[in-house]
Amino acid sequence: MTAPHDNNTISAAAVKAAALAVGFDACGIARAAVLDDFSDSLSRWIATGRHAEMHFMEQYDTLRCNPAAMVDGAESVICLLAAYNPSQLMDTDGKVARYAYGEDYHERLKRMQYQMIAMLKEQYPSFEGRPCVDSAPIAEKHWAVRAGLGWIGRNTLLVNPDYGSWVNLGEIVTSSVADQYDSPMADGCGECCRCVKACPNHALIADGQIDHHDAYMLDARRCASYHTIENPDDILPDDIRLSGYIFGCDICQLACPFNQQAATRLEISNERLQQLQSLATCDAPTFKKIARHSALRRIKFTQLQRNRGQKQ
């Protein structure tokens, strides 16, 4: 869909070129609008208690569903994708989710977004945008779908045909109008349910309120990733299997055919790999050093110790 040209119009081609130039792997642009479908599913997810103790998800529902509540006069949501399938994998017990292998994606993507905004302002001096990388309550997966970057798989994650669900997402909400907007792509999962069957804790639950076989919800109360990161309790539930993970969990992603053929995008040095593999036995000062500028800093050393003791 093409928008009329005026002083507030930006070129979609220029936006995407800037995104690739600063290091993003894909970029799509959606017209800002209220996400009524997401609002309904979010309400059901919270009403059924499947958000566990993540009470922050109960807040800012208007912001999550309406970009105009975040940026006055919002017209466009620029959606950005950075893939993270690593070049080397841990081969020891005490595993870490792949998204935490490298630099904290919040820092990396936000830095790239500011570089991108600076490039766009050189071409469009009046351009203003609010960058979001989990720093604002925005429904990033749903916007990525609207911007044509993939579809939401049964693992409840965005799946991109080239990079699978090994992706981090960011958005720039702007009052500028794009001269062209992207359209959603077709769902590529078909009848595949490998992710659902692979979860050892049965955390992927069919959304019975939607008459569509592809609609699933994550029950965080059953999710190993939730328990190893978000759960602050001294002891984890006995019936939750961590399957060797001490931070996060990738089991549902490992089962996905798109992830098994995903391109490698994140270089992991031998030194970093050794650091990650030492997490199974390291002390508190070493953990603090390894976790610096990494998603690993989301947990305390006491949580790491707890996870190491209950990782089976």
JSON list of N, CA, C and O in Angstrom, two decimals, residues 146-180:
[
{"chain": "A", "resi": 146, "resn": "ARG", "atom": "N", "xyz": [2.68, -7.97, 11.31]},
{"chain": "A", "resi": 146, "resn": "ARG", "atom": "CA", "xyz": [2.03, -6.97, 10.45]},
{"chain": "A", "resi": 146, "resn": "ARG", "atom": "C", "xyz": [3.01, -6.37, 9.45]},
{"chain": "A", "resi": 146, "resn": "ARG", "atom": "O", "xyz": [2.62, -5.96, 8.36]},
{"chain": "A", "resi": 147, "resn": "ALA", "atom": "N", "xyz": [4.28, -6.33, 9.86]},
{"chain": "A", "resi": 147, "resn": "ALA", "atom": "CA", "xyz": [5.31, -5.75, 8.98]},
{"chain": "A", "resi": 147, "resn": "ALA", "atom": "C", "xyz": [5.92, -6.78, 8.04]},
{"chain": "A", "resi": 147, "resn": "ALA", "atom": "O", "xyz": [6.88, -6.47, 7.32]},
{"chain": "A", "resi": 148, "resn": "GLY", "atom": "N", "xyz": [5.38, -8.00, 8.03]},
{"chain": "A", "resi": 148, "resn": "GLY", "atom": "CA", "xyz": [5.84, -8.99, 7.07]},
{"chain": "A", "resi": 148, "resn": "GLY", "atom": "C", "xyz": [7.15, -9.65, 7.38]},
{"chain": "A", "resi": 148, "resn": "GLY", "atom": "O", "xyz": [7.82, -10.18, 6.48]},
{"chain": "A", "resi": 149, "resn": "LEU", "atom": "N", "xyz": [7.54, -9.69, 8.67]},
{"chain": "A", "resi": 149, "resn": "LEU", "atom": "CA", "xyz": [8.83, -10.30, 9.03]},
{"chain": "A", "resi": 149, "resn": "LEU", "atom": "C", "xyz": [8.72, -11.77, 9.40]},
{"chain": "A", "resi": 149, "resn": "LEU", "atom": "O", "xyz": [9.73, -12.42, 9.67]},
{"chain": "A", "resi": 150, "resn": "GLY", "atom": "N", "xyz": [7.51, -12.29, 9.45]},
{"chain": "A", "resi": 150, "resn": "GLY", "atom": "CA", "xyz": [7.32, -13.69, 9.80]},
{"chain": "A", "resi": 150, "resn": "GLY", "atom": "C", "xyz": [5.93, -13.93, 10.32]},
{"chain": "A", "resi": 150, "resn": "GLY", "atom": "O", "xyz": [5.02, -13.13, 10.09]},
{"chain": "A", "resi": 151, "resn": "TRP", "atom": "N", "xyz": [5.76, -15.02, 11.01]},
{"chain": "A", "resi": 151, "resn": "TRP", "atom": "CA", "xyz": [4.47, -15.38, 11.59]},
{"chain": "A", "resi": 151, "resn": "TRP", "atom": "C", "xyz": [4.73, -15.90, 13.01]},
{"chain": "A", "resi": 151, "resn": "TRP", "atom": "O", "xyz": [5.86, -16.25, 13.35]},
{"chain": "A", "resi": 152, "resn": "ILE", "atom": "N", "xyz": [3.71, -15.95, 13.82]},
{"chain": "A", "resi": 152, "resn": "ILE", "atom": "CA", "xyz": [3.85, -16.47, 15.18]},
{"chain": "A", "resi": 152, "resn": "ILE", "atom": "C", "xyz": [3.58, -17.96, 15.15]},
{"chain": "A", "resi": 152, "resn": "ILE", "atom": "O", "xyz": [2.49, -18.41, 14.82]},
{"chain": "A", "resi": 153, "resn": "GLY", "atom": "N", "xyz": [4.61, -18.73, 15.50]},
{"chain": "A", "resi": 153, "resn": "GLY", "atom": "CA", "xyz": [4.50, -20.19, 15.48]},
{"chain": "A", "resi": 153, "resn": "GLY", "atom": "C", "xyz": [3.78, -20.71, 16.71]},
{"chain": "A", "resi": 153, "resn": "GLY", "atom": "O", "xyz": [3.41, -19.96, 17.62]},
{"chain": "A", "resi": 154, "resn": "ARG", "atom": "N", "xyz": [3.61, -22.01, 16.76]},
{"chain": "A", "resi": 154, "resn": "ARG", "atom": "CA", "xyz": [2.94, -22.61, 17.90]},
{"chain": "A", "resi": 154, "resn": "ARG", "atom": "C", "xyz": [3.78, -22.51, 19.18]},
{"chain": "A", "resi": 154, "resn": "ARG", "atom": "O", "xyz": [3.26, -22.71, 20.27]},
{"chain": "A", "resi": 155, "resn": "ASN", "atom": "N", "xyz": [5.06, -22.20, 19.03]},
{"chain": "A", "resi": 155, "resn": "ASN", "atom": "CA", "xyz": [5.89, -21.94, 20.20]},
{"chain": "A", "resi": 155, "resn": "ASN", "atom": "C", "xyz": [5.70, -20.53, 20.74]},
{"chain": "A", "resi": 155, "resn": "ASN", "atom": "O", "xyz": [6.40, -20.11, 21.67]},
{"chain": "A", "resi": 156, "resn": "THR", "atom": "N", "xyz": [4.77, -19.79, 20.14]},
{"chain": "A", "resi": 156, "resn": "THR", "atom": "CA", "xyz": [4.38, -18.41, 20.49]},
{"chain": "A", "resi": 156, "resn": "THR", "atom": "C", "xyz": [5.48, -17.40, 20.17]},
{"chain": "A", "resi": 156, "resn": "THR", "atom": "O", "xyz": [5.41, -16.25, 20.60]},
{"chain": "A", "resi": 157, "resn": "LEU", "atom": "N", "xyz": [6.48, -17.80, 19.41]},
{"chain": "A", "resi": 157, "resn": "LEU", "atom": "CA", "xyz": [7.57, -16.91, 19.00]},
{"chain": "A", "resi": 157, "resn": "LEU", "atom": "C", "xyz": [7.42, -16.53, 17.53]},
{"chain": "A", "resi": 157, "resn": "LEU", "atom": "O", "xyz": [6.79, -17.25, 16.76]},
{"chain": "A", "resi": 158, "resn": "LEU", "atom": "N", "xyz": [8.01, -15.41, 17.16]},
{"chain": "A", "resi": 158, "resn": "LEU", "atom": "CA", "xyz": [8.03, -15.05, 15.76]},
{"chain": "A", "resi": 158, "resn": "LEU", "atom": "C", "xyz": [8.95, -16.00, 15.01]},
{"chain": "A", "resi": 158, "resn": "LEU", "atom": "O", "xyz": [10.08, -16.26, 15.44]},
{"chain": "A", "resi": 159, "resn": "VAL", "atom": "N", "xyz": [8.48, -16.52, 13.90]},
{"chain": "A", "resi": 159, "resn": "VAL", "atom": "CA", "xyz": [9.28, -17.40, 13.05]},
{"chain": "A", "resi": 159, "resn": "VAL", "atom": "C", "xyz": [9.50, -16.71, 11.71]},
{"chain": "A", "resi": 159, "resn": "VAL", "atom": "O", "xyz": [8.55, -16.34, 11.03]},
{"chain": "A", "resi": 160, "resn": "ASN", "atom": "N", "xyz": [10.76, -16.52, 11.37]},
{"chain": "A", "resi": 160, "resn": "ASN", "atom": "CA", "xyz": [11.14, -15.93, 10.09]},
{"chain": "A", "resi": 160, "resn": "ASN", "atom": "C", "xyz": [11.60, -17.05, 9.17]},
{"chain": "A", "resi": 160, "resn": "ASN", "atom": "O", "xyz": [12.31, -17.96, 9.62]},
{"chain": "A", "resi": 161, "resn": "PRO", "atom": "N", "xyz": [11.24, -17.04, 7.89]},
{"chain": "A", "resi": 161, "resn": "PRO", "atom": "CA", "xyz": [11.60, -18.17, 7.02]},
{"chain": "A", "resi": 161, "resn": "PRO", "atom": "C", "xyz": [13.10, -18.37, 6.85]},
{"chain": "A", "resi": 161, "resn": "PRO", "atom": "O", "xyz": [13.54, -19.50, 6.59]},
{"chain": "A", "resi": 162, "resn": "ASP", "atom": "N", "xyz": [13.90, -17.32, 7.03]},
{"chain": "A", "resi": 162, "resn": "ASP", "atom": "CA", "xyz": [15.35, -17.45, 6.86]},
{"chain": "A", "resi": 162, "resn": "ASP", "atom": "C", "xyz": [16.09, -17.71, 8.17]},
{"chain": "A", "resi": 162, "resn": "ASP", "atom": "O", "xyz": [17.09, -18.42, 8.20]},
{"chain": "A", "resi": 163, "resn": "TYR", "atom": "N", "xyz": [15.58, -17.13, 9.25]},
{"chain": "A", "resi": 163, "resn": "TYR", "atom": "CA", "xyz": [16.31, -17.17, 10.52]},
{"chain": "A", "resi": 163, "resn": "TYR", "atom": "C", "xyz": [15.56, -17.93, 11.62]},
{"chain": "A", "resi": 163, "resn": "TYR", "atom": "O", "xyz": [16.04, -18.02, 12.74]},
{"chain": "A", "resi": 164, "resn": "GLY", "atom": "N", "xyz": [14.41, -18.50, 11.29]},
{"chain": "A", "resi": 164, "resn": "GLY", "atom": "CA", "xyz": [13.63, -19.21, 12.28]},
{"chain": "A", "resi": 164, "resn": "GLY", "atom": "C", "xyz": [13.20, -18.29, 13.40]},
{"chain": "A", "resi": 164, "resn": "GLY", "atom": "O", "xyz": [12.92, -17.10, 13.19]},
{"chain": "A", "resi": 165, "resn": "SER", "atom": "N", "xyz": [13.18, -18.83, 14.62]},
{"chain": "A", "resi": 165, "resn": "SER", "atom": "CA", "xyz": [12.84, -18.00, 15.78]},
{"chain": "A", "resi": 165, "resn": "SER", "atom": "C", "xyz": [14.07, -17.59, 16.57]},
{"chain": "A", "resi": 165, "resn": "SER", "atom": "O", "xyz": [13.97, -17.03, 17.66]},
{"chain": "A", "resi": 166, "resn": "TRP", "atom": "N", "xyz": [15.25, -17.82, 15.98]},
{"chain": "A", "resi": 166, "resn": "TRP", "atom": "CA", "xyz": [16.49, -17.33, 16.60]},
{"chain": "A", "resi": 166, "resn": "TRP", "atom": "C", "xyz": [16.63, -15.85, 16.26]},
{"chain": "A", "resi": 166, "resn": "TRP", "atom": "O", "xyz": [17.57, -15.43, 15.59]},
{"chain": "A", "resi": 167, "resn": "VAL", "atom": "N", "xyz": [15.70, -15.03, 16.72]},
{"chain": "A", "resi": 167, "resn": "VAL", "atom": "CA", "xyz": [15.71, -13.62, 16.34]},
{"chain": "A", "resi": 167, "resn": "VAL", "atom": "C", "xyz": [15.36, -12.75, 17.54]},
{"chain": "A", "resi": 167, "resn": "VAL", "atom": "O", "xyz": [14.58, -13.13, 18.41]},
{"chain": "A", "resi": 168, "resn": "ASN", "atom": "N", "xyz": [15.98, -11.57, 17.59]},
{"chain": "A", "resi": 168, "resn": "ASN", "atom": "CA", "xyz": [15.60, -10.51, 18.50]},
{"chain": "A", "resi": 168, "resn": "ASN", "atom": "C", "xyz": [14.88, -9.44, 17.70]},
{"chain": "A", "resi": 168, "resn": "ASN", "atom": "O", "xyz": [15.21, -9.19, 16.53]},
{"chain": "A", "resi": 169, "resn": "LEU", "atom": "N", "xyz": [13.93, -8.78, 18.34]},
{"chain": "A", "resi": 169, "resn": "LEU", "atom": "CA", "xyz": [13.11, -7.79, 17.65]},
{"chain": "A", "resi": 169, "resn": "LEU", "atom": "C", "xyz": [13.22, -6.42, 18.30]},
{"chain": "A", "resi": 169, "resn": "LEU", "atom": "O", "xyz": [13.42, -6.30, 19.51]},
{"chain": "A", "resi": 170, "resn": "GLY", "atom": "N", "xyz": [13.09, -5.40, 17.49]},
{"chain": "A", "resi": 170, "resn": "GLY", "atom": "CA", "xyz": [13.03, -4.03, 17.97]},
{"chain": "A", "resi": 170, "resn": "GLY", "atom": "C", "xyz": [12.10, -3.23, 17.09]},
{"chain": "A", "resi": 170, "resn": "GLY", "atom": "O", "xyz": [11.77, -3.66, 15.98]},
{"chain": "A", "resi": 171, "resn": "GLU", "atom": "N", "xyz": [11.67, -2.08, 17.57]},
{"chain": "A", "resi": 171, "resn": "GLU", "atom": "CA", "xyz": [10.74, -1.25, 16.82]},
{"chain": "A", "resi": 171, "resn": "GLU", "atom": "C", "xyz": [11.13, 0.22, 16.95]},
{"chain": "A", "resi": 171, "resn": "GLU", "atom": "O", "xyz": [11.71, 0.62, 17.96]},
{"chain": "A", "resi": 172, "resn": "ILE", "atom": "N", "xyz": [10.82, 0.98, 15.94]},
{"chain": "A", "resi": 172, "resn": "ILE", "atom": "CA", "xyz": [10.90, 2.44, 16.00]},
{"chain": "A", "resi": 172, "resn": "ILE", "atom": "C", "xyz": [9.51, 2.96, 15.66]},
{"chain": "A", "resi": 172, "resn": "ILE", "atom": "O", "xyz": [9.02, 2.75, 14.55]},
{"chain": "A", "resi": 173, "resn": "VAL", "atom": "N", "xyz": [8.86, 3.57, 16.63]},
{"chain": "A", "resi": 173, "resn": "VAL", "atom": "CA", "xyz": [7.53, 4.14, 16.42]},
{"chain": "A", "resi": 173, "resn": "VAL", "atom": "C", "xyz": [7.70, 5.60, 16.02]},
{"chain": "A", "resi": 173, "resn": "VAL", "atom": "O", "xyz": [8.40, 6.35, 16.70]},
{"chain": "A", "resi": 174, "resn": "THR", "atom": "N", "xyz": [7.10, 5.98, 14.91]},
{"chain": "A", "resi": 174, "resn": "THR", "atom": "CA", "xyz": [7.31, 7.31, 14.36]},
{"chain": "A", "resi": 174, "resn": "THR", "atom": "C", "xyz": [6.01, 7.94, 13.86]},
{"chain": "A", "resi": 174, "resn": "THR", "atom": "O", "xyz": [5.08, 7.22, 13.48]},
{"chain": "A", "resi": 175, "resn": "SER", "atom": "N", "xyz": [5.98, 9.25, 13.87]},
{"chain": "A", "resi": 175, "resn": "SER", "atom": "CA", "xyz": [4.83, 9.98, 13.32]},
{"chain": "A", "resi": 175, "resn": "SER", "atom": "C", "xyz": [4.97, 10.18, 11.82]},
{"chain": "A", "resi": 175, "resn": "SER", "atom": "O", "xyz": [4.07, 10.73, 11.18]},
{"chain": "A", "resi": 176, "resn": "SER", "atom": "N", "xyz": [6.09, 9.74, 11.25]},
{"chain": "A", "resi": 176, "resn": "SER", "atom": "CA", "xyz": [6.28, 9.84, 9.81]},
{"chain": "A", "resi": 176, "resn": "SER", "atom": "C", "xyz": [5.45, 8.76, 9.09]},
{"chain": "A", "resi": 176, "resn": "SER", "atom": "O", "xyz": [5.23, 7.67, 9.62]},
{"chain": "A", "resi": 177, "resn": "VAL", "atom": "N", "xyz": [5.04, 9.08, 7.89]},
{"chain": "A", "resi": 177, "resn": "VAL", "atom": "CA", "xyz": [4.27, 8.16, 7.05]},
{"chain": "A", "resi": 177, "resn": "VAL", "atom": "C", "xyz": [5.22, 7.52, 6.03]},
{"chain": "A", "resi": 177, "resn": "VAL", "atom": "O", "xyz": [6.00, 8.22, 5.39]},
{"chain": "A", "resi": 178, "resn": "ALA", "atom": "N", "xyz": [5.19, 6.22, 5.90]},
{"chain": "A", "resi": 178, "resn": "ALA", "atom": "CA", "xyz": [6.01, 5.54, 4.89]},
{"chain": "A", "resi": 178, "resn": "ALA", "atom": "C", "xyz": [5.33, 5.61, 3.54]},
{"chain": "A", "resi": 178, "resn": "ALA", "atom": "O", "xyz": [4.09, 5.58, 3.45]},
{"chain": "A", "resi": 179, "resn": "ASP", "atom": "N", "xyz": [6.12, 5.70, 2.48]},
{"chain": "A", "resi": 179, "resn": "ASP", "atom": "CA", "xyz": [5.52, 5.74, 1.15]},
{"chain": "A", "resi": 179, "resn": "ASP", "atom": "C", "xyz": [5.04, 4.36, 0.71]},
{"chain": "A", "resi": 179, "resn": "ASP", "atom": "O", "xyz": [4.35, 4.22, -0.30]},
{"chain": "A", "resi": 180, "resn": "GLN", "atom": "N", "xyz": [5.40, 3.32, 1.50]},
{"chain": "A", "resi": 180, "resn": "GLN", "atom": "CA", "xyz": [4.92, 1.98, 1.21]},
{"chain": "A", "resi": 180, "resn": "GLN", "atom": "C", "xyz": [4.96, 1.16, 2.50]},
{"chain": "A", "resi": 180, "resn": "GLN", "atom": "O", "xyz": [5.91, 1.25, 3.28]}
]
